[in-house]
Coordinates of C-alpha atoms in Angstrom, one line a residue:
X27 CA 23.6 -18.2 4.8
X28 CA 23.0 -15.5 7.0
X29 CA 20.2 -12.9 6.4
X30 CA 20.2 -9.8 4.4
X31 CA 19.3 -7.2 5.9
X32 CA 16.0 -4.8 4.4
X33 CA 17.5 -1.5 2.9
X34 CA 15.3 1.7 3.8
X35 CA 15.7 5.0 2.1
X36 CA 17.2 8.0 4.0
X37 CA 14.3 10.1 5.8
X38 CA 12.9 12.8 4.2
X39 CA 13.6 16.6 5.0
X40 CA 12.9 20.1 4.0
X41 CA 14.3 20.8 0.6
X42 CA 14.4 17.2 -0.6
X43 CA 12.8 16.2 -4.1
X44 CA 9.7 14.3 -4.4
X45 CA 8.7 12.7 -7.8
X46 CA 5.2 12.4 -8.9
X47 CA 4.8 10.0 -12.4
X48 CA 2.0 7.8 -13.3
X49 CA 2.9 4.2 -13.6
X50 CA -0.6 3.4 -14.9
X51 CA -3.4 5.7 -14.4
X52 CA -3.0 10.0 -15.4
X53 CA -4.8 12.6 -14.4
X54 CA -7.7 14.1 -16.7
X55 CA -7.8 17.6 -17.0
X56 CA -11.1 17.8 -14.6
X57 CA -8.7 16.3 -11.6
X58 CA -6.1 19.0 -12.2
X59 CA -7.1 21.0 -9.5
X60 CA -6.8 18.1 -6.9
X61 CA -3.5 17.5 -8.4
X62 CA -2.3 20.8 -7.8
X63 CA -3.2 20.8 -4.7
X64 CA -2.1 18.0 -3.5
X65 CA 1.2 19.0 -5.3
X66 CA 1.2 22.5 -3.5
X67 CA 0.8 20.4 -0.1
X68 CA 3.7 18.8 -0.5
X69 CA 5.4 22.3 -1.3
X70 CA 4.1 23.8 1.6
X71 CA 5.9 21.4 3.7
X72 CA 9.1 22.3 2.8
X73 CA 9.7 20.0 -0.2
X74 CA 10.9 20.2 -3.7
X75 CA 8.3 18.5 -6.4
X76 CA 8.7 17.4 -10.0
X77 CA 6.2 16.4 -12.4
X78 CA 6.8 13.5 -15.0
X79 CA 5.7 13.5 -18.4
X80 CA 3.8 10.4 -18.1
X81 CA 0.6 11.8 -16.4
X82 CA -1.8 11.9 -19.0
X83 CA -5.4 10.9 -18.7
X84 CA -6.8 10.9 -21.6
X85 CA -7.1 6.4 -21.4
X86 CA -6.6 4.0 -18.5
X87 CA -2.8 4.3 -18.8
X88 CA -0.8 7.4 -18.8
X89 CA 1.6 7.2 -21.4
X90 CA 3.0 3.8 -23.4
X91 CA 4.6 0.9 -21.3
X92 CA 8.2 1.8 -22.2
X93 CA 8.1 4.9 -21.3
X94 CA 5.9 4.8 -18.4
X95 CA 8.8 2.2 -17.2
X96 CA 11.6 4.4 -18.3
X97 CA 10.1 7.6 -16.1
X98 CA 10.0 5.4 -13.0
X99 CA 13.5 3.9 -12.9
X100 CA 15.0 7.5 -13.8
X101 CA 13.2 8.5 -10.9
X102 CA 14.0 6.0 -8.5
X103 CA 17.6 5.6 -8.7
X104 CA 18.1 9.2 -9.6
X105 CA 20.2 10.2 -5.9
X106 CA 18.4 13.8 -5.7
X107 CA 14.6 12.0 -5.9
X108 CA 14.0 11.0 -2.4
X109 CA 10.8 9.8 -2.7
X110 CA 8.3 8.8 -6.0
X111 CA 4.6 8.8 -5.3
X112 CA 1.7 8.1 -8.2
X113 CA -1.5 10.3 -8.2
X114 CA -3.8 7.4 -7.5
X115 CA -3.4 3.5 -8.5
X116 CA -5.4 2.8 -12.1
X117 CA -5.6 -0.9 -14.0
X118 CA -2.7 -2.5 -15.7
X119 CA 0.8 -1.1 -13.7
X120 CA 1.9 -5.2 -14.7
X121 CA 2.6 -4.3 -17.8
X122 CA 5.9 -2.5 -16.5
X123 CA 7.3 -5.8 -14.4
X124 CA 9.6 -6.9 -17.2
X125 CA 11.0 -3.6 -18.4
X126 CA 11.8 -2.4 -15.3
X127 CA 16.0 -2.7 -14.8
X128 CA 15.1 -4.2 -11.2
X129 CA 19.0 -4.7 -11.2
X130 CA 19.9 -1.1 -11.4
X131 CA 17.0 -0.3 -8.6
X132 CA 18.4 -2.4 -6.4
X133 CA 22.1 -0.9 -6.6
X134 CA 21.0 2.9 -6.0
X135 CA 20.5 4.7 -3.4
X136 CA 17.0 3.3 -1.8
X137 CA 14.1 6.0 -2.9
X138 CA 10.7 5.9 -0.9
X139 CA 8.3 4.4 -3.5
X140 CA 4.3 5.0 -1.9
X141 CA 1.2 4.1 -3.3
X142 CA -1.4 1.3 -3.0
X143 CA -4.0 -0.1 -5.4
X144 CA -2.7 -0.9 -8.8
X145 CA 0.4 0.5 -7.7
X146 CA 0.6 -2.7 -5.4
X147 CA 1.6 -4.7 -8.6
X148 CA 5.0 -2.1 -8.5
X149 CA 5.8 -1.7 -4.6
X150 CA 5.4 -4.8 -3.4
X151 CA 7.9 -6.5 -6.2
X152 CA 9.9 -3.4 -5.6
X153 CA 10.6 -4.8 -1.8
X154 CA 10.5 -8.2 -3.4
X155 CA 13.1 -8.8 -5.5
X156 CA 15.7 -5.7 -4.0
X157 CA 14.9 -6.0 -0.3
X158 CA 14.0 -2.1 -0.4
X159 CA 11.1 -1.4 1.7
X160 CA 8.2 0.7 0.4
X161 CA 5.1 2.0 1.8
X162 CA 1.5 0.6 0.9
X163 CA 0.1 4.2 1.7
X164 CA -2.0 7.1 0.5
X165 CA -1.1 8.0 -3.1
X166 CA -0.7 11.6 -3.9
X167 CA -4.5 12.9 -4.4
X168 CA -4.8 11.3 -1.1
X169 CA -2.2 13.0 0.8
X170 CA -3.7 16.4 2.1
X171 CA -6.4 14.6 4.1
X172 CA -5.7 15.1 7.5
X173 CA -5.9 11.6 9.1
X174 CA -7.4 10.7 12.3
X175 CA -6.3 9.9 15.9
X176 CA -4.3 6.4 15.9
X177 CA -3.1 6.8 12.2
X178 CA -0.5 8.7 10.1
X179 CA 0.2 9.6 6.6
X180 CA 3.3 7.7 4.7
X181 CA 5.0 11.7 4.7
X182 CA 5.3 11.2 8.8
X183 CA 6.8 7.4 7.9
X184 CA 9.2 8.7 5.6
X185 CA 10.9 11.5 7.7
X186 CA 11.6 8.9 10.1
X187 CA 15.1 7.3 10.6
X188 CA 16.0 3.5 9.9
X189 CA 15.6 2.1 13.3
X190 CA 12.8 3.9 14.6
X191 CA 9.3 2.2 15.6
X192 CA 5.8 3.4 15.2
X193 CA 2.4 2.4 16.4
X194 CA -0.8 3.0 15.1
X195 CA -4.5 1.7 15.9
X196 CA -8.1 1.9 14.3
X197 CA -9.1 5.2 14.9
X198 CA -13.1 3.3 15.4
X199 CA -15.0 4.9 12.4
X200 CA -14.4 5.0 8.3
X201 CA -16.6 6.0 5.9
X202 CA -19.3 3.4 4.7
X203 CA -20.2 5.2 1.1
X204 CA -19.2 7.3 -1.6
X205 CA -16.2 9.4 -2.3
X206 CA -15.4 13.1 -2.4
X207 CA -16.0 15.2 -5.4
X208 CA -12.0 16.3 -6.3
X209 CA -13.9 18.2 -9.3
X210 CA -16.5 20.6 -7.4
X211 CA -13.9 20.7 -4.4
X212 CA -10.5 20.0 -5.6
X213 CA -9.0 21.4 -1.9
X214 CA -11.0 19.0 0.3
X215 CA -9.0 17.8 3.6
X216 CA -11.2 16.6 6.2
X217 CA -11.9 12.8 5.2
X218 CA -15.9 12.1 6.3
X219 CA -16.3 9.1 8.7
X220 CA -19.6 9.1 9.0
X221 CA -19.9 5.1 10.4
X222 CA -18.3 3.1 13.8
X223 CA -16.1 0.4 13.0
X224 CA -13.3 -1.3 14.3
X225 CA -10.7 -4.3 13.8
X226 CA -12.7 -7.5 13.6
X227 CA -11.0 -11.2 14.6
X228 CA -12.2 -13.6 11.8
X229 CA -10.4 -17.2 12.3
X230 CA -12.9 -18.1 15.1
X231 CA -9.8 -18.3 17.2
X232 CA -10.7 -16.5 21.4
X233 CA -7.8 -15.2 23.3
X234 CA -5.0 -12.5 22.7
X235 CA -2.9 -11.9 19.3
X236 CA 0.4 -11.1 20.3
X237 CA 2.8 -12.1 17.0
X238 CA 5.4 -10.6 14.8
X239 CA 6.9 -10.9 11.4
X240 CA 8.4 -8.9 8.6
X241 CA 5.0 -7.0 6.6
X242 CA 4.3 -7.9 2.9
X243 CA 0.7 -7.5 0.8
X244 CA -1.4 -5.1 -1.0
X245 CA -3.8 -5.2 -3.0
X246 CA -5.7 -8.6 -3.6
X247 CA -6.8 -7.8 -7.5
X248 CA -3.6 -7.3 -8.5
X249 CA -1.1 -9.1 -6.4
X250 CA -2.7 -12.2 -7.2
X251 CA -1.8 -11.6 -10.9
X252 CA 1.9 -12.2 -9.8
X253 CA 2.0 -14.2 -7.1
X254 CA 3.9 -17.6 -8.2
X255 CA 6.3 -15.4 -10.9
X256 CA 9.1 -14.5 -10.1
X257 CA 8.3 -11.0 -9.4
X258 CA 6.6 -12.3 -6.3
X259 CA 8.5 -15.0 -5.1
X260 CA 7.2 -14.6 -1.5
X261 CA 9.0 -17.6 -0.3
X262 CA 12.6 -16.8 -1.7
X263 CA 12.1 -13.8 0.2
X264 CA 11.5 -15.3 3.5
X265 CA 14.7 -17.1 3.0
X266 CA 16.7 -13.6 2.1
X267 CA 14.8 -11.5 4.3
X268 CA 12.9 -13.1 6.7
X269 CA 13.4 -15.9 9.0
X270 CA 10.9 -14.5 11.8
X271 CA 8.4 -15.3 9.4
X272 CA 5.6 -12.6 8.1
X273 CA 2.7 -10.6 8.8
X274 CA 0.6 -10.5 5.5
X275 CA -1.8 -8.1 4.6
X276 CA -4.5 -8.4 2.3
X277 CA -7.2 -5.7 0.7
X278 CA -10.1 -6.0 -1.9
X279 CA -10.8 -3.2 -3.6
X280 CA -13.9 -4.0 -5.8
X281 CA -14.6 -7.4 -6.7
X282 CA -17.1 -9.4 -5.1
X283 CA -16.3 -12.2 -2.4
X284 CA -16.6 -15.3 -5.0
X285 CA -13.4 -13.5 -7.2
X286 CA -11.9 -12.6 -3.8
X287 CA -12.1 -15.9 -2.7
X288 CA -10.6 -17.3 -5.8
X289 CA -8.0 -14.7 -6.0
X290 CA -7.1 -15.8 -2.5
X291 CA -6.7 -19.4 -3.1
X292 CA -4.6 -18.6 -5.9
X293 CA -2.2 -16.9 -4.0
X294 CA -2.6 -19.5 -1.1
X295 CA -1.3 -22.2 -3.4
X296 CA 1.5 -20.2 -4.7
X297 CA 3.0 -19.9 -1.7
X298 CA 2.2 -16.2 -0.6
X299 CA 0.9 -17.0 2.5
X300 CA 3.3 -20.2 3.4
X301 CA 4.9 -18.3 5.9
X302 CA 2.6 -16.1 7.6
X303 CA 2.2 -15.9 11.6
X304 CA -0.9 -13.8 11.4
X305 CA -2.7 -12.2 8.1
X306 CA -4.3 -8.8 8.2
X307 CA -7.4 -8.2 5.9
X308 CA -8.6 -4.8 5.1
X309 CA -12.0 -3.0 5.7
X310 CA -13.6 -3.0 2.1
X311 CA -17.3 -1.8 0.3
X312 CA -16.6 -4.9 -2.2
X313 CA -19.5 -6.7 -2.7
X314 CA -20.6 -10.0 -0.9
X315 CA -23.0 -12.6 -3.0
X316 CA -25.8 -14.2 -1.8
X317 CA -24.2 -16.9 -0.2
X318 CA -20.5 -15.8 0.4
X319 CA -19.7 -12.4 2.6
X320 CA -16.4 -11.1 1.9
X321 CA -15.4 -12.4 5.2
X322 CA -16.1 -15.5 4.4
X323 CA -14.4 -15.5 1.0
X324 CA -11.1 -14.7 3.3
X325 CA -12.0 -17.9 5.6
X326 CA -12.7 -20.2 2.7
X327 CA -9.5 -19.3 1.5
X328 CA -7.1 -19.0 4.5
X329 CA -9.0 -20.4 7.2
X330 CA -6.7 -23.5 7.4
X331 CA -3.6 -21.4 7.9
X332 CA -3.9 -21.9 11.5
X333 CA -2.8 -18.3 12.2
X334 CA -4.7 -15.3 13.4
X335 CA -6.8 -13.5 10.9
X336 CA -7.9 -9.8 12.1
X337 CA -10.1 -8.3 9.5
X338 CA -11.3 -4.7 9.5
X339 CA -8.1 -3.0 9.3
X340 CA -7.2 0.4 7.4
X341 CA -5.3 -0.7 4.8
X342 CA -7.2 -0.7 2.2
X343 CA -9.8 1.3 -0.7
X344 CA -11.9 2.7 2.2
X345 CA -11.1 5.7 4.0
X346 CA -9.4 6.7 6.5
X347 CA -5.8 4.7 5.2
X348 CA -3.4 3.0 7.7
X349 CA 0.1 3.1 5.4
X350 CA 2.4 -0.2 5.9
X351 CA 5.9 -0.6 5.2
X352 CA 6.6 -3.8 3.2
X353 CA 9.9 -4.6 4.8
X354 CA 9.7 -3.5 7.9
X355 CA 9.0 -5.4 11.5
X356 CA 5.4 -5.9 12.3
X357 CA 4.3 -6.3 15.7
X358 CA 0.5 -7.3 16.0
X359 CA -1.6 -7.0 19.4
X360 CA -5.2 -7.9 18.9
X361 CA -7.2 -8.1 22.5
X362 CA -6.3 -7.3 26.3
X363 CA -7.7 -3.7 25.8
X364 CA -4.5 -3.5 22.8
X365 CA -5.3 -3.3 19.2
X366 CA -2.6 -1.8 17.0
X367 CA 0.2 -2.4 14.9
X368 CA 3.7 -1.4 15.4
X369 CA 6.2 -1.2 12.5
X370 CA 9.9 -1.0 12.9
X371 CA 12.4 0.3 9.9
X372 CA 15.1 -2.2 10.7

């Protein structure tokens, strides 16, 4: 059986409709601001935005399951939404897996669907199960940071046509503490990388990375609640999808490196990894224990893959973000004067 082919959504222009709901975390009324902002950014460039009703913040979740669900689907396979991004990520988006109509997803028109953290536990299902790509990017509060050299935002991925490639490399610095105060300055854009830092090989491994594969991952703390189910069946996918094989990519967001490593082998032995020809890791403040760093919780882990591991990327919880298209081509060059990593939409 031949191949089928990834779907990607139509590019983005001027006058299209972005749809901003909250699949598990709201906004309290003290991040309103930033919301609006980030809102009016969107506005500025030329699009059309609508705001869901489930984007309360009053708890951890911003409306009930069902109806969280309910807004998502009407948004991604209503044909005038082009794109559906969250505010920010939150804690318990798995509770939407099984009401989702994944059936009716995947026979609309393919929407962007953006976000990272808990909304990992959505996207990376999404591409899954319906072969539609979606972007492991910046969520919404996110977006009006202007990024650095070597990166760009998942807006400048999703005005770009199926077929087209882009490359982007560590821009060498992130920001090693804290976070910016949305409350006392709800229109911050400059992101504050205030510490040198690039990509890092961690499989012991000398010479040049030069390897390709279709991109899958996210988000370590929640992915690993699904790999094995069928809502992250990594290796029927390879067999739809993917015969060149894949570049994972991995990030911890908080948990320290003995859950991380546990996490990891957990998803190792379900088969999430079985068919990788390089893994990415992601730069991250998570704490490491006394006698396990957090690179060595990936090592522990996946260090008998046999493929490179490049750690340090910009994937992940710590500024600045390096969006990735799950679905899309990879191409990884680590070494020779070259590190970066190319995406193709095809």
């Amino acid at each position: 059986m031949l191949p089928m082919v990834i779907r990607f959504p139509a590019p983005l222009s001027p006058g299209d409709t972005i749809a901003v709901t909250s699949p598990s975390s709201g906004v309290a009324e003290r991040h309103r601001a930033r919301l609006n902002f980030a809102v009016s950014t969107l506005e500025e460039r030329g699009y059309k935005v609508i705001v869901g009703n489930c984007m309360d913040g009053a708890t951890h979740v911003s409306a009930p399951a069902p109806d969280r669900a309910q807004e998502l689907a009407t948004f991604l396979t209503d044909p005038t939404v082009r794109a559906v991004i969250p505010p920010w990520g939150g804690e318990t988006a798995i509770d939407l897996l099984p009401l989702l109509d994944w059936d009716a997803i995947a026979a609309a028109d393919p929407t962007w669907f953006v976000g990272f953290s808990d909304i990992s536990t959505l996207i990376t299902p999404m591409t899954l199960l319906t072969g539609v790509a979606t972007v492991h990017g910046n969520n919404l509060m996110d977006t009006p940071y202007r990024v650095p050299d070597g990166l760009i935002t998942w807006l400048d991925i999703a005005t770009r046509a199926t077929g087209s490639t882009f490359t982007q490399t560590s821009p060498d610095r992130y920001r090693s503490a804290g976070w910016d105060d949305y409350i006392a300055h709800p229109e911050v854009s400059e992101f504050t990388l205030n510490d040198p830092g690039t990509w890092t090989r961690l499989d012991g491994s000398v010479g040049d990375v030069d390897v390709a594969g279709r991109l899958i991952g996210g988000c370590i703390e929640t992915l690993c609640n699904v790999t094995g189910s069928p809502y992250a069946d990594v290796p029927k996918f390879v067999s739809e999808h993917a015969p060149e094989g894949l570049l994972v990519y991995v990030e911890a967001s908080d948990e320290n490196a003995f859950n991380i490593c546990r996490h990891l082998h957990g998803m190792r032995l379900a088969g999430f990894f079985d068919h990788a020809n390089a893994v990415l890791v992601g730069r991250t403040r998570a704490a490491d224990t006394p006698s396990l760093t957090q690179h060595e919780a990936v090592l522990d882990a996946l260090g008998g893959l046999g493929v490179p591991i490049i750690g340090d990327i910009e994937c992940g919880h710590v500024p600045p973000y390096m969006p990735i298209v799950n679905g899309a081509l990879g191409h990884l060059r680590f070494g020779g004067g070259e590190n970066s990593l190319a995406q193709t939409l095809a």
